Coordinates of C-alpha atoms and ligand atoms in Angstrom, one line a residue:
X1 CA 11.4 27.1 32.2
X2 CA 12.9 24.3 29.9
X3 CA 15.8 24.9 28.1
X4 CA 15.8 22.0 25.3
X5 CA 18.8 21.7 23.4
X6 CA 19.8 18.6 21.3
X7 CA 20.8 15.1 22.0
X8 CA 23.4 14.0 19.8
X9 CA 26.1 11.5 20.6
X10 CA 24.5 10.3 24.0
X11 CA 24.0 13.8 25.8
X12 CA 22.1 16.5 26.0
X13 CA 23.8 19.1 23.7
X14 CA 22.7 23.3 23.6
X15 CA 21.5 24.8 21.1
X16 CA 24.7 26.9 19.1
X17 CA 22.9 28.7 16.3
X18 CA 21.3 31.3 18.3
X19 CA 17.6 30.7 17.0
X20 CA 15.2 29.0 19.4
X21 CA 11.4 29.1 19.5
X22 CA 8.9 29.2 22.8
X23 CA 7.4 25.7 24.1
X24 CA 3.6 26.4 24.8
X25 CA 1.3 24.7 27.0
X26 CA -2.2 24.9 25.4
X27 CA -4.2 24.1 28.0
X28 CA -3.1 27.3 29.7
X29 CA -1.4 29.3 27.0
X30 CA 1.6 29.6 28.7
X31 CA 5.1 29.8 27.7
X32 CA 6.8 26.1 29.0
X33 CA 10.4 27.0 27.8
X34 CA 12.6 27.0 24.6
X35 CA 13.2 24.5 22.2
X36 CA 16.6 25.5 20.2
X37 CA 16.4 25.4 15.9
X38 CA 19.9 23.6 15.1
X39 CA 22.1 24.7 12.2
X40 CA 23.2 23.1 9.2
X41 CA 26.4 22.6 11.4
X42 CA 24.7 21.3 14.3
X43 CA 23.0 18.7 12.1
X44 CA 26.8 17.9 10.4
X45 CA 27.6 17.1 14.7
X46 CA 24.8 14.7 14.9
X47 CA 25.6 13.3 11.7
X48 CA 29.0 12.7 12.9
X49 CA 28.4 10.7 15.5
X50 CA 25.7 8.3 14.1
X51 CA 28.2 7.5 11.5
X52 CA 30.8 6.8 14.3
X53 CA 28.1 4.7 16.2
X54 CA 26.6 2.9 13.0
X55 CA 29.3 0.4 11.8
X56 CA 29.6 -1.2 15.4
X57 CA 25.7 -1.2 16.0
X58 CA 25.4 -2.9 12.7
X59 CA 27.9 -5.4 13.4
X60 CA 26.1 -6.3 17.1
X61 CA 24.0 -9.7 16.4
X62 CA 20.5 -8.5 15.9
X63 CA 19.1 -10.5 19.1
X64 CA 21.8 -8.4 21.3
X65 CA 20.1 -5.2 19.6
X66 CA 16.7 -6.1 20.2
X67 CA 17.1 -6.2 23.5
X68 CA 17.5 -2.9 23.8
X69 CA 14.5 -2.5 22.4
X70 CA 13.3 -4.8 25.0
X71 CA 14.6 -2.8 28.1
X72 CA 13.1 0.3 26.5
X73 CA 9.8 -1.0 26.9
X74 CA 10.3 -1.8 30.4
X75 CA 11.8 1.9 31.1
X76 CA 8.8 3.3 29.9
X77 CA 6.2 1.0 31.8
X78 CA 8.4 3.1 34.8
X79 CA 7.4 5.9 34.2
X80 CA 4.3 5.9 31.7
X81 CA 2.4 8.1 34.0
X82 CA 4.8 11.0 33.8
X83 CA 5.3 10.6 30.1
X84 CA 1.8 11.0 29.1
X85 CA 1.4 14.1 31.4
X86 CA 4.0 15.7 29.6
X87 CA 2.7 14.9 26.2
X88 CA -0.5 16.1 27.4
X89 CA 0.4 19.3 28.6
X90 CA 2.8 20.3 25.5
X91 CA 0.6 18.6 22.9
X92 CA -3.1 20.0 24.6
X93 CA -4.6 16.3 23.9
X94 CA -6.1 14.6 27.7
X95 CA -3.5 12.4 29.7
X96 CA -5.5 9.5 28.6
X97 CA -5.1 9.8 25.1
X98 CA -1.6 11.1 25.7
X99 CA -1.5 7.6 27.3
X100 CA -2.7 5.8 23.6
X101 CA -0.3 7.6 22.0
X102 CA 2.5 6.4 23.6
X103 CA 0.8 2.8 23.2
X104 CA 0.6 2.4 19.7
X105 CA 4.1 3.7 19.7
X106 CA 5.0 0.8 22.0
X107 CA 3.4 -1.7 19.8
X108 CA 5.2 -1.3 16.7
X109 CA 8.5 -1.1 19.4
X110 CA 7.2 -4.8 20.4
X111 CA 6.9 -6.0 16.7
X112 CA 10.6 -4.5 16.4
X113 CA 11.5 -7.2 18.4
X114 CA 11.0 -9.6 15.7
X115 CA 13.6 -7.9 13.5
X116 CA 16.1 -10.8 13.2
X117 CA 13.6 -12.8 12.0
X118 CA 12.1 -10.0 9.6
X119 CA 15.7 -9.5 8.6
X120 CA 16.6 -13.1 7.5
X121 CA 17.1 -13.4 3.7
X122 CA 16.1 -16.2 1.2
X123 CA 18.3 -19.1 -0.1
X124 CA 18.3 -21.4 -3.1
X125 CA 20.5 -24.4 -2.4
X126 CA 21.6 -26.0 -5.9
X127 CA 20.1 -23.0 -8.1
X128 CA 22.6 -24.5 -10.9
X129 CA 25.1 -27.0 -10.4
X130 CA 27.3 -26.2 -7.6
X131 CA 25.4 -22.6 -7.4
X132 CA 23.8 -21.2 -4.6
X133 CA 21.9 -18.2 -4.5
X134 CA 20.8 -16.2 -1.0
X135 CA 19.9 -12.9 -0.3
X136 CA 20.5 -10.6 2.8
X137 CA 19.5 -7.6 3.9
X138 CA 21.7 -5.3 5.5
X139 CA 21.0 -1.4 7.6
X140 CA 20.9 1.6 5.0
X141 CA 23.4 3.2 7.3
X142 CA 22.4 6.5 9.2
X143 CA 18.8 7.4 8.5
X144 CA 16.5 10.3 9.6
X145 CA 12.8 10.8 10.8
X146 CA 10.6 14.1 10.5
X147 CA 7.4 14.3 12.5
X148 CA 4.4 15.8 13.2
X149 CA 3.3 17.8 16.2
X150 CA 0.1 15.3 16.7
X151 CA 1.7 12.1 17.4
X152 CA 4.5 12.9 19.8
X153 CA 5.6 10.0 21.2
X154 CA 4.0 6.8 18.1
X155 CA 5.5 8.4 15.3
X156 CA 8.7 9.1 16.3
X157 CA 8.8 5.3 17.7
X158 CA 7.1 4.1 14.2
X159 CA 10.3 5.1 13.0
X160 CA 13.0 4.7 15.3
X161 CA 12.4 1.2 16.5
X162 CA 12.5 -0.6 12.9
X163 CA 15.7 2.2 12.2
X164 CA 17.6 0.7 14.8
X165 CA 16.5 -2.2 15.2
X166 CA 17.9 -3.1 11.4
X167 CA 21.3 -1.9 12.6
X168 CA 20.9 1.8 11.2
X169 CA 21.8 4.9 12.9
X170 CA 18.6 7.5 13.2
X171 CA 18.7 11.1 13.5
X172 CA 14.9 12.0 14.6
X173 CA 13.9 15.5 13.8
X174 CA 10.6 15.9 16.0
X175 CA 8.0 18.7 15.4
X176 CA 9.4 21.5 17.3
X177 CA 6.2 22.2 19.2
X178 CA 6.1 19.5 21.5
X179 CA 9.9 18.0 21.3
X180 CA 9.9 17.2 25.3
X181 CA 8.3 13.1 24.6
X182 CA 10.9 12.8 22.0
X183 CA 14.0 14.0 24.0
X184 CA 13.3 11.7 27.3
X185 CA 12.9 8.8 24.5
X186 CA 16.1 9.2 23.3
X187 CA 17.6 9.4 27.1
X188 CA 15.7 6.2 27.7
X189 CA 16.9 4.4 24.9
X190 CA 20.5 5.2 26.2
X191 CA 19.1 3.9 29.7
X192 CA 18.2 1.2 27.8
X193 CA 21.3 0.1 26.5
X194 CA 21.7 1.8 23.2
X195 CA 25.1 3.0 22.1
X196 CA 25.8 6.6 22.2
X197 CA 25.2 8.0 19.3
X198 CA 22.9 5.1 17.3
X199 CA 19.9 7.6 18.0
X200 CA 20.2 11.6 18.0
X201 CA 17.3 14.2 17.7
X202 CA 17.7 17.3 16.4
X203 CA 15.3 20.0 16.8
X204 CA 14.2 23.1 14.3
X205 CA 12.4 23.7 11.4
X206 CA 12.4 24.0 7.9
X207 CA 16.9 24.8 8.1
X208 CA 17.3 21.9 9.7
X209 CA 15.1 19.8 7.5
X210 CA 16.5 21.0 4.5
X211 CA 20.2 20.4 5.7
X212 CA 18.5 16.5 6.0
X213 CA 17.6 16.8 2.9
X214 CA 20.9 17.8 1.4
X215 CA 23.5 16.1 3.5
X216 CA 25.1 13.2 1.3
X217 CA 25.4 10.9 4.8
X218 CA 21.9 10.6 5.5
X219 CA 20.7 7.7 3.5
X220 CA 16.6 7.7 4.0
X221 CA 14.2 10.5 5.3
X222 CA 10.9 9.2 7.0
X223 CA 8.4 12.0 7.2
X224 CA 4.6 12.1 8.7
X225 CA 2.9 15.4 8.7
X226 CA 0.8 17.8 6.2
X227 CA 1.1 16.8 2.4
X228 CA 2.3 20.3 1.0
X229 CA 5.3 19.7 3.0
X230 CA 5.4 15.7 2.5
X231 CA 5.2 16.7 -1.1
X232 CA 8.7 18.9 -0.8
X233 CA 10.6 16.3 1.4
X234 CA 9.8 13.6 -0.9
X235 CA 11.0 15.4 -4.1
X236 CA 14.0 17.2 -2.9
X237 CA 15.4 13.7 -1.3
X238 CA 14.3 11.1 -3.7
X239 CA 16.1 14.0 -5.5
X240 CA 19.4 13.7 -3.6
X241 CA 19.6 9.9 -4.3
X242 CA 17.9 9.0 -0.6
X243 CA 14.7 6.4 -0.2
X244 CA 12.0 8.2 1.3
X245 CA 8.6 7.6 2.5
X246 CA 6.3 10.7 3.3
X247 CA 3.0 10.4 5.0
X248 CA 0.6 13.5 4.7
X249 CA -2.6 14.8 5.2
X250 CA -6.1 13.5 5.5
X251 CA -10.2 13.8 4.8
X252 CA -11.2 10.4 6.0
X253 CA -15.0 9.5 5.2
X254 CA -17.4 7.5 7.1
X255 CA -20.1 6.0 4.9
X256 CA -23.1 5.2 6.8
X257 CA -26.2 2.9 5.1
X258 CA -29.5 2.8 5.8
X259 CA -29.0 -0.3 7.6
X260 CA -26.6 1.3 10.3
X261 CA -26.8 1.0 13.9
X262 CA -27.3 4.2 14.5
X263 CA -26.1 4.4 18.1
X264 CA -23.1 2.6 17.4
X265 CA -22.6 4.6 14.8
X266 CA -23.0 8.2 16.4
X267 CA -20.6 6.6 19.1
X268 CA -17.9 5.9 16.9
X269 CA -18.4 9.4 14.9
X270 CA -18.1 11.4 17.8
X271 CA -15.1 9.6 18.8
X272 CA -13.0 9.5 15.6
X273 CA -14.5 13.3 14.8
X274 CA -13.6 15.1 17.8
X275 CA -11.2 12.8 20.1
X276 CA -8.0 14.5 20.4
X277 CA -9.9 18.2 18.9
X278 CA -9.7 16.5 15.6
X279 CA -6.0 16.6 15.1
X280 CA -5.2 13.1 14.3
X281 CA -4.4 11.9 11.0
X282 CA -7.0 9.4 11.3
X283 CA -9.9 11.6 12.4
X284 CA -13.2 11.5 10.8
X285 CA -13.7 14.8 9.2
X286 CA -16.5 13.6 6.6
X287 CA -19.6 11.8 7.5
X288 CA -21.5 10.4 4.3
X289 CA -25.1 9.2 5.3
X290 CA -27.1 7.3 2.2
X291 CA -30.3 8.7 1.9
X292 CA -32.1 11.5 3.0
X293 CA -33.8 9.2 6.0
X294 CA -30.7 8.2 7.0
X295 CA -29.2 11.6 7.1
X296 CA -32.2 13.2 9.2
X297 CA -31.6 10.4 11.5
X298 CA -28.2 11.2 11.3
X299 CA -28.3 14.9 12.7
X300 CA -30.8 14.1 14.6
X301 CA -29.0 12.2 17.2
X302 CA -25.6 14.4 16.5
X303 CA -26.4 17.6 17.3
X304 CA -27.2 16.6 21.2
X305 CA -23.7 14.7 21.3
X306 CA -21.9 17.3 19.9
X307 CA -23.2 20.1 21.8
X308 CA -22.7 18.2 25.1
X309 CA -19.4 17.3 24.1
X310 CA -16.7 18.2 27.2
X311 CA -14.3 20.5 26.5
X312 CA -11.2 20.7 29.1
X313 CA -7.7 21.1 30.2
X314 CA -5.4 17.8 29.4
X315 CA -4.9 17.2 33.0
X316 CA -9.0 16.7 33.2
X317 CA -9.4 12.8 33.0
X318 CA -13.3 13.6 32.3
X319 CA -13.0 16.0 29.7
X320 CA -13.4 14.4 26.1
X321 CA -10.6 16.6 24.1
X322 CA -8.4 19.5 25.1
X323 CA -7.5 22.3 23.5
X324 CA -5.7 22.8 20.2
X325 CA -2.0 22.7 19.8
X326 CA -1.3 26.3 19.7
X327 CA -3.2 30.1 18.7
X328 CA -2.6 29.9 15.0
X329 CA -3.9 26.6 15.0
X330 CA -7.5 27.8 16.9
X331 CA -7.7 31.0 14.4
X332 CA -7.3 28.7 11.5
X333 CA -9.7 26.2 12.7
X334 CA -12.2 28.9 13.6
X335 CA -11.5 30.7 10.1
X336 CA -12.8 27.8 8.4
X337 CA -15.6 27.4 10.2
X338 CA -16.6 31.1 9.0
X339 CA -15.2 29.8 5.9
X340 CA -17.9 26.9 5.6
X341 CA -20.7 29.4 6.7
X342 CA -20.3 31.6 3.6
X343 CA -19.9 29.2 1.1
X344 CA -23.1 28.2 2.2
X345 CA -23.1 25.3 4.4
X346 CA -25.5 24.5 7.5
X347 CA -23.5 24.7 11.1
X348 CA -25.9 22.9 13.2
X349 CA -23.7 23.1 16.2
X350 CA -21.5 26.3 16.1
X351 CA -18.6 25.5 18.9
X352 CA -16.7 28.8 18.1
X353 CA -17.2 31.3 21.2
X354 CA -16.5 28.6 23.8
X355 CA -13.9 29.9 26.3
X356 CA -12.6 27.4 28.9
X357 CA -13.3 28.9 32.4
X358 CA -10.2 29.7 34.1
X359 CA -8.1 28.6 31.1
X360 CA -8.8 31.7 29.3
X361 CA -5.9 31.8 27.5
X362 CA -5.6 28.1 26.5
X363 CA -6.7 27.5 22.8
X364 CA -10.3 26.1 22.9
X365 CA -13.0 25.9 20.9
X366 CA -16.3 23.8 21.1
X367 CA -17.4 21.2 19.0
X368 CA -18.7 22.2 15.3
X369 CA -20.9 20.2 13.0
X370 CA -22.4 21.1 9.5
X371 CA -24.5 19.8 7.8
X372 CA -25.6 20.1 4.2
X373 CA -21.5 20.3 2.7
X374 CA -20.8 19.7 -0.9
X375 CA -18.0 18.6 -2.8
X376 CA -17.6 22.3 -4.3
X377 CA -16.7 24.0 -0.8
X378 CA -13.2 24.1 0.9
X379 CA -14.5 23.0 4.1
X380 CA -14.3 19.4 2.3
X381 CA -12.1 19.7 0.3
X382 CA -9.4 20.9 2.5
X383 CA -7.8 19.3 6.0
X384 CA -9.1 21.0 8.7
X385 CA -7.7 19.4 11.5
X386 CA -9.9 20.5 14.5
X387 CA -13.0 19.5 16.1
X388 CA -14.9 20.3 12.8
X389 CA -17.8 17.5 11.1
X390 CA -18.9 17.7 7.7
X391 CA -22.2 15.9 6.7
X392 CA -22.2 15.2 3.0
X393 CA -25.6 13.8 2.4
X394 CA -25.2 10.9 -0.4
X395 CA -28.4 9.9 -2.4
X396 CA -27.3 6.0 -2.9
X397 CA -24.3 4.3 -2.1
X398 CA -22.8 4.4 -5.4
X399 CA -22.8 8.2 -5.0
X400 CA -21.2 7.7 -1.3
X401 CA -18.3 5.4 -2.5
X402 CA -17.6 7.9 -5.5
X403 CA -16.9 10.9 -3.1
X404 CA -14.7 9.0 -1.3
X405 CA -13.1 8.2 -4.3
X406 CA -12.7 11.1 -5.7
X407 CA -11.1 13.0 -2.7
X408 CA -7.8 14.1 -3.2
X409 CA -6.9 12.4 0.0
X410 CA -7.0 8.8 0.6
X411 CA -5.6 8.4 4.4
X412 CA -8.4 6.1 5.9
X413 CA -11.9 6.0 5.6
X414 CA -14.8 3.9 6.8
X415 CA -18.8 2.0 6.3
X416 CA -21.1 1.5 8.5
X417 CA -23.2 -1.1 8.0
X418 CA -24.9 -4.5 8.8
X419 CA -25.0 -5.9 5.3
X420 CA -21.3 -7.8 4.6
X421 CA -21.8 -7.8 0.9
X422 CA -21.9 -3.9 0.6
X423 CA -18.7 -3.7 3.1
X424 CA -17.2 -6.3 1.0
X425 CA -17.6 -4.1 -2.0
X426 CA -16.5 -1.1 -0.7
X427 CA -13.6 -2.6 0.8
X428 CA -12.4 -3.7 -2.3
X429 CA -13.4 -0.8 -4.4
X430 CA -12.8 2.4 -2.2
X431 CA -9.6 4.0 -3.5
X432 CA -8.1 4.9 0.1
X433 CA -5.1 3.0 2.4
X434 CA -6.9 1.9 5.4
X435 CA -10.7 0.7 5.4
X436 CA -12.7 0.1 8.5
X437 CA -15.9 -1.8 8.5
X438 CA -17.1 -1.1 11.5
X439 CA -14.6 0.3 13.4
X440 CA -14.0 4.5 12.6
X441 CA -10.2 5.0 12.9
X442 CA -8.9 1.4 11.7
X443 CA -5.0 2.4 12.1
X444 CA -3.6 -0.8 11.4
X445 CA -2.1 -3.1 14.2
X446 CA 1.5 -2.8 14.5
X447 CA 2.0 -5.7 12.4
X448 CA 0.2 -4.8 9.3
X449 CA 1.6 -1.9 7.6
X450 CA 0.2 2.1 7.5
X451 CA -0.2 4.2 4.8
X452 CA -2.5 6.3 3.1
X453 CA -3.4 6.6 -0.8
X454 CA -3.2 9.1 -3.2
X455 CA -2.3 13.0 -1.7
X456 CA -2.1 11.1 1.9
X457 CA 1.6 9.4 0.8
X458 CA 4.6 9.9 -1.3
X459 CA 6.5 7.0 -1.8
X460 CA 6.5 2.8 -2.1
X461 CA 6.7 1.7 1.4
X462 CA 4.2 2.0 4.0
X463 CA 5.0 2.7 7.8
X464 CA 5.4 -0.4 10.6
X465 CA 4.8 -4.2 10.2
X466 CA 6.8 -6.0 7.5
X467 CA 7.5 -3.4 5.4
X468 CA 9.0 -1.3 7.8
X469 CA 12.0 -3.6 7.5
X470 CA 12.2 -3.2 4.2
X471 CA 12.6 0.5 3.9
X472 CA 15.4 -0.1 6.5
X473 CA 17.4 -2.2 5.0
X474 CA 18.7 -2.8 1.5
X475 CA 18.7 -6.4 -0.2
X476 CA 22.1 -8.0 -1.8
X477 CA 21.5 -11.0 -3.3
X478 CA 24.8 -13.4 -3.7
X479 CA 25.3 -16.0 -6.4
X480 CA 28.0 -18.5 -5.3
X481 CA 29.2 -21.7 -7.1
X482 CA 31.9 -23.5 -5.0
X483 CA 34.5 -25.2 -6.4
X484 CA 34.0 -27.1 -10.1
X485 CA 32.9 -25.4 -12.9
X486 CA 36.0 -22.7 -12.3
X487 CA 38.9 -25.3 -13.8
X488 CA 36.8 -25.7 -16.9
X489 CA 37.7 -22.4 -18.1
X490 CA 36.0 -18.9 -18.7
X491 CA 32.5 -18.9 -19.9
X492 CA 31.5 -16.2 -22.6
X493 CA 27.8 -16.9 -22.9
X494 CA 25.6 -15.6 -20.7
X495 CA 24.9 -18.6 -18.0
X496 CA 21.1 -19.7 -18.2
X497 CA 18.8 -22.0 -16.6
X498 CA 18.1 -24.0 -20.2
Ligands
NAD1 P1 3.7 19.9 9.4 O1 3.8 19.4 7.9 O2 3.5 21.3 9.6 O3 5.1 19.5 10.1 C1 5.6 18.2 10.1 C2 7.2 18.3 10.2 O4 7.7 19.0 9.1 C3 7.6 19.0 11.5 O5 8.7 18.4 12.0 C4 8.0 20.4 11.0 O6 9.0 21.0 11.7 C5 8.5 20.1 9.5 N1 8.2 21.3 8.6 C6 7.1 22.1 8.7 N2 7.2 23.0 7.7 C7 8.3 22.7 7.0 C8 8.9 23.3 5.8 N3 8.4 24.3 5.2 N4 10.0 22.7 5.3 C9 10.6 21.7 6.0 N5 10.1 21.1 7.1 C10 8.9 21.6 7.6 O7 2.6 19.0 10.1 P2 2.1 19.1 11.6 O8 1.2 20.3 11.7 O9 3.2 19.0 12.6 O10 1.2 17.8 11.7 C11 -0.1 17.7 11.2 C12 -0.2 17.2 9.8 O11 0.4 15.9 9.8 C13 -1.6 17.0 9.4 O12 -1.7 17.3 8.0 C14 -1.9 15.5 9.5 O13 -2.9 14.9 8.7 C15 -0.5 14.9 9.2 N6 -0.3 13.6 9.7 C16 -0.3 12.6 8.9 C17 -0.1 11.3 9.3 C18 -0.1 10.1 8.4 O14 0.4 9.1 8.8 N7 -0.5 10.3 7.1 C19 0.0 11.1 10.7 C20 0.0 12.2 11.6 C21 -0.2 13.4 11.1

């Protein structure tokens, strides 16, 4: 059984508040051990000690810190096998999209090397006479991420690597059902070469997030997860004076014209719908065919693919997803389902009854697809975040790009098509973050930025590529005149450029 504690200053720590909440392992239902839910107090201890690390850390040149960064990639290469298996087993995903996970975590680690280049400021030589202006930017101090169950292993790296890597302190707060992946990456970091204390992870819930919140040392929150909740951390720290940047929820469309390929298509729906049991940020969740042709043709070719979808434990390299990440999660996904049935939508392929043989007690469920949605019902307006389609049939394109549009969410979203012109216009019309033409999950490489639109973020910044470095650091700007100008007395006008 694991007992997992805290890692604060460098070490594993135990848990002192007496509150602690079971590990699972989905694919089996079992219990995998304890994850301790830290204290106000315990948070003060981490705190603590990334303000005792910070100064120094901020005060290394940036190439020595980047370096770390660099040995950390080579300490996971080591052992990526071993990583990704324990992702797998406490997140329910397969080991080979455990494996991706970590991956596109790594990228945005690699961009992070660039940071003393992203870090340089500006200068103006001779911006008056004997006036120079430049600019700097310089590490908020000690900072703190919250993530989501989904993303184990990227999202906490999203966040950590451009933290550190700008000479801040980070204090990562990792969902507390799968909190294994982030522990070993703090030990690794240490391996790496990281000071004690530059990176702590506290684990809990909502006491320990609000004790973020509130504690006047912490100087920006990062959160990913649902939007009720990025809502609340947004508002009560931008409240507290801190920066923050909250990334929530999702209802990502695919548009599909008449002009599709309609095998490439069905590919790439079945892959961004139900990879992963539909719980990635990034998932599919709506498919929007144009035109009642289309649509037949559609669900014609789905229901096959979905119904032979496999279904298996994480540690099945064949199986196509796993199961969800725990019980509440299955009875909420399967709730819906009924939910979508009485408001009166079509499920074509009805994945609900299916029971993993000799995983009875892991939380499965089949594939589902509907067809025949509408706007009006909660199965689209809502995130379901399971292995659920919704076909919205669209009668013209117009009526396609409006429903996209008009979704609360605005996360990612995607057209299929052969025509350029229409993908040209939707690109630049559709009101949502990330656009893929072509391609159904287009997360942006690691250095282009991330970020949804509308309900999907709270905040300025997005997450990775350049302006990652921004949220990280704050700008001062310096105005120097050396020497003349200061004997020829005080000035009481305002100085101009005129
Ligand atoms: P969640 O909102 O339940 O939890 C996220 C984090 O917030 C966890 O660390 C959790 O401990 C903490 N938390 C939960 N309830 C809290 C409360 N009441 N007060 C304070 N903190 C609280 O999300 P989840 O279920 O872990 O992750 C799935 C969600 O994350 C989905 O909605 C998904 O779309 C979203 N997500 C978004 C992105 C993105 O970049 N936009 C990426 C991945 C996941």
């Amino acid at each position: 059984m694991l007992e997992i504690g805290h890692f604060i200053g460098g070490k594993h720590v135990a848990g002192a508040s007496g509150r602690s909440q079971d590990v699972m392992q989905p694919m089996d239902g079992s219990v995998r051990g304890k994850v301790a839910l830290a204290s106000k107090d315990e948070l003060r201890a981490a705190v603590e000690n990334a303000k005792a690390a910070q100064a120094g850390w901020a005060a290394t040149n940036p190439q020595r810190r980047v370096r770390v960064l660099m040995k950390f990639l080579e300490l996971v290469q080591n052992e990526y096998d071993e990583l990704a298996e324990m992702l797998a087993r406490e997140h329910g995903k397969t080991i080979a999209d455990a494996k991706g996970d970590i991956q596109r975590g790594l990228e945005v680690v690699e961009v992070c090397i660039g940071a003393p280049h992203m870090m340089k400021g500006e200068f103006t030589d001779g911006a008056g006479p004997g006036i120079d202006v430049y600019s700097m930017r310089q590490p908020l101090g000690v900072v703190a991420g919250i993530t989501p169950f989904n993303f184990p292993a990227m999202i906490p790296l999203w966040k950590i690597a451009p933290a550190i890597a700008c000479g801040n302190a980070f204090i990562l707060k990792p969902s507390e059902r799968d909190p294994s992946v982030p522990m070993r990456i703090a030990e690794l970091f240490i391996e790496a070469g990281l000071p004690a204390g530059v990176l702590n992870v506290v684990n809990g819930d909502k006491e320990v997030v609000d004790a973020i919140l509130d504690d006047p040392d912490i100087k920006a929150v990062g959160f990913v997860g649902s939007t009720p909740i990025a809502q609340y951390i947004y508002s009560r720290a931008t409240a507290n004076g801190k920066r923050a940047q909250c990334f929530g929820g999702a209802k990502n469309h695919m548009i599909i014209m008449p002009d599709a390929d309609m095998d490439q298509t069905v590919d790439a729906l079945i892959g961004a719908g139900y990879g992963s049991a539909g719980e990635r940020c990034m998932a599919i969740s709506v498919a929007v065919p144009v035109g009642q042709e289309t649509a037949d043709r559609l669900i014609e070719r789905l229901i096959p693919r979905v119904e032979s979808l496999k279904v298996g434990p994480s540690t099945d390299n064949s199986a196509d997803f796993g199961p969800l990440v725990t019980k509440e999660a299955l009875a909420r996904v399967k709730n819906y389902v009924d939910v979508g049935v009485q408001e009166g939508a079509k499920l074509v392929v009805d994945g609900r009854n299916f029971t993993m043989q000799g995983y009875e007690n892991g939380y499965y469920m089949g594939g589902c697809l509907f067809d025949n949605v509408t706007e009006d019902m909660r199965i689209y307006k809502e995130e379901i975040f399971g292995p659920v389609l919704s076909v919205v049939r669209a009668p013209t394109y117009e009526n396609a790009i409006k429903l996209a549009n008009d979704h609360e969410m605005g996360n990612g979203v995607a057209i299929f098509t052969r025509d350029g012109d229409a993908a040209r216009d939707f690109a630049s019309r559709v009101q949502v973050g990330m656009v893929g033409v072509n391609v159904p999950i287009p997360v942006p490489i690691a250095y282009y930025t991330f970020g949804g639109w509308k309900a999907s973020s709270f905040g300025d910044l997005n997450q990775h590529g350049p302006d990652a470095f921004r949220f990280y650091t704050k700008t001062k700007t310096v105005t120097s005149r050396w020497p003349s100008g200061i004997k020829d007395g005080a000035e009481f006008v305002i100085p101009t450029m005129n």
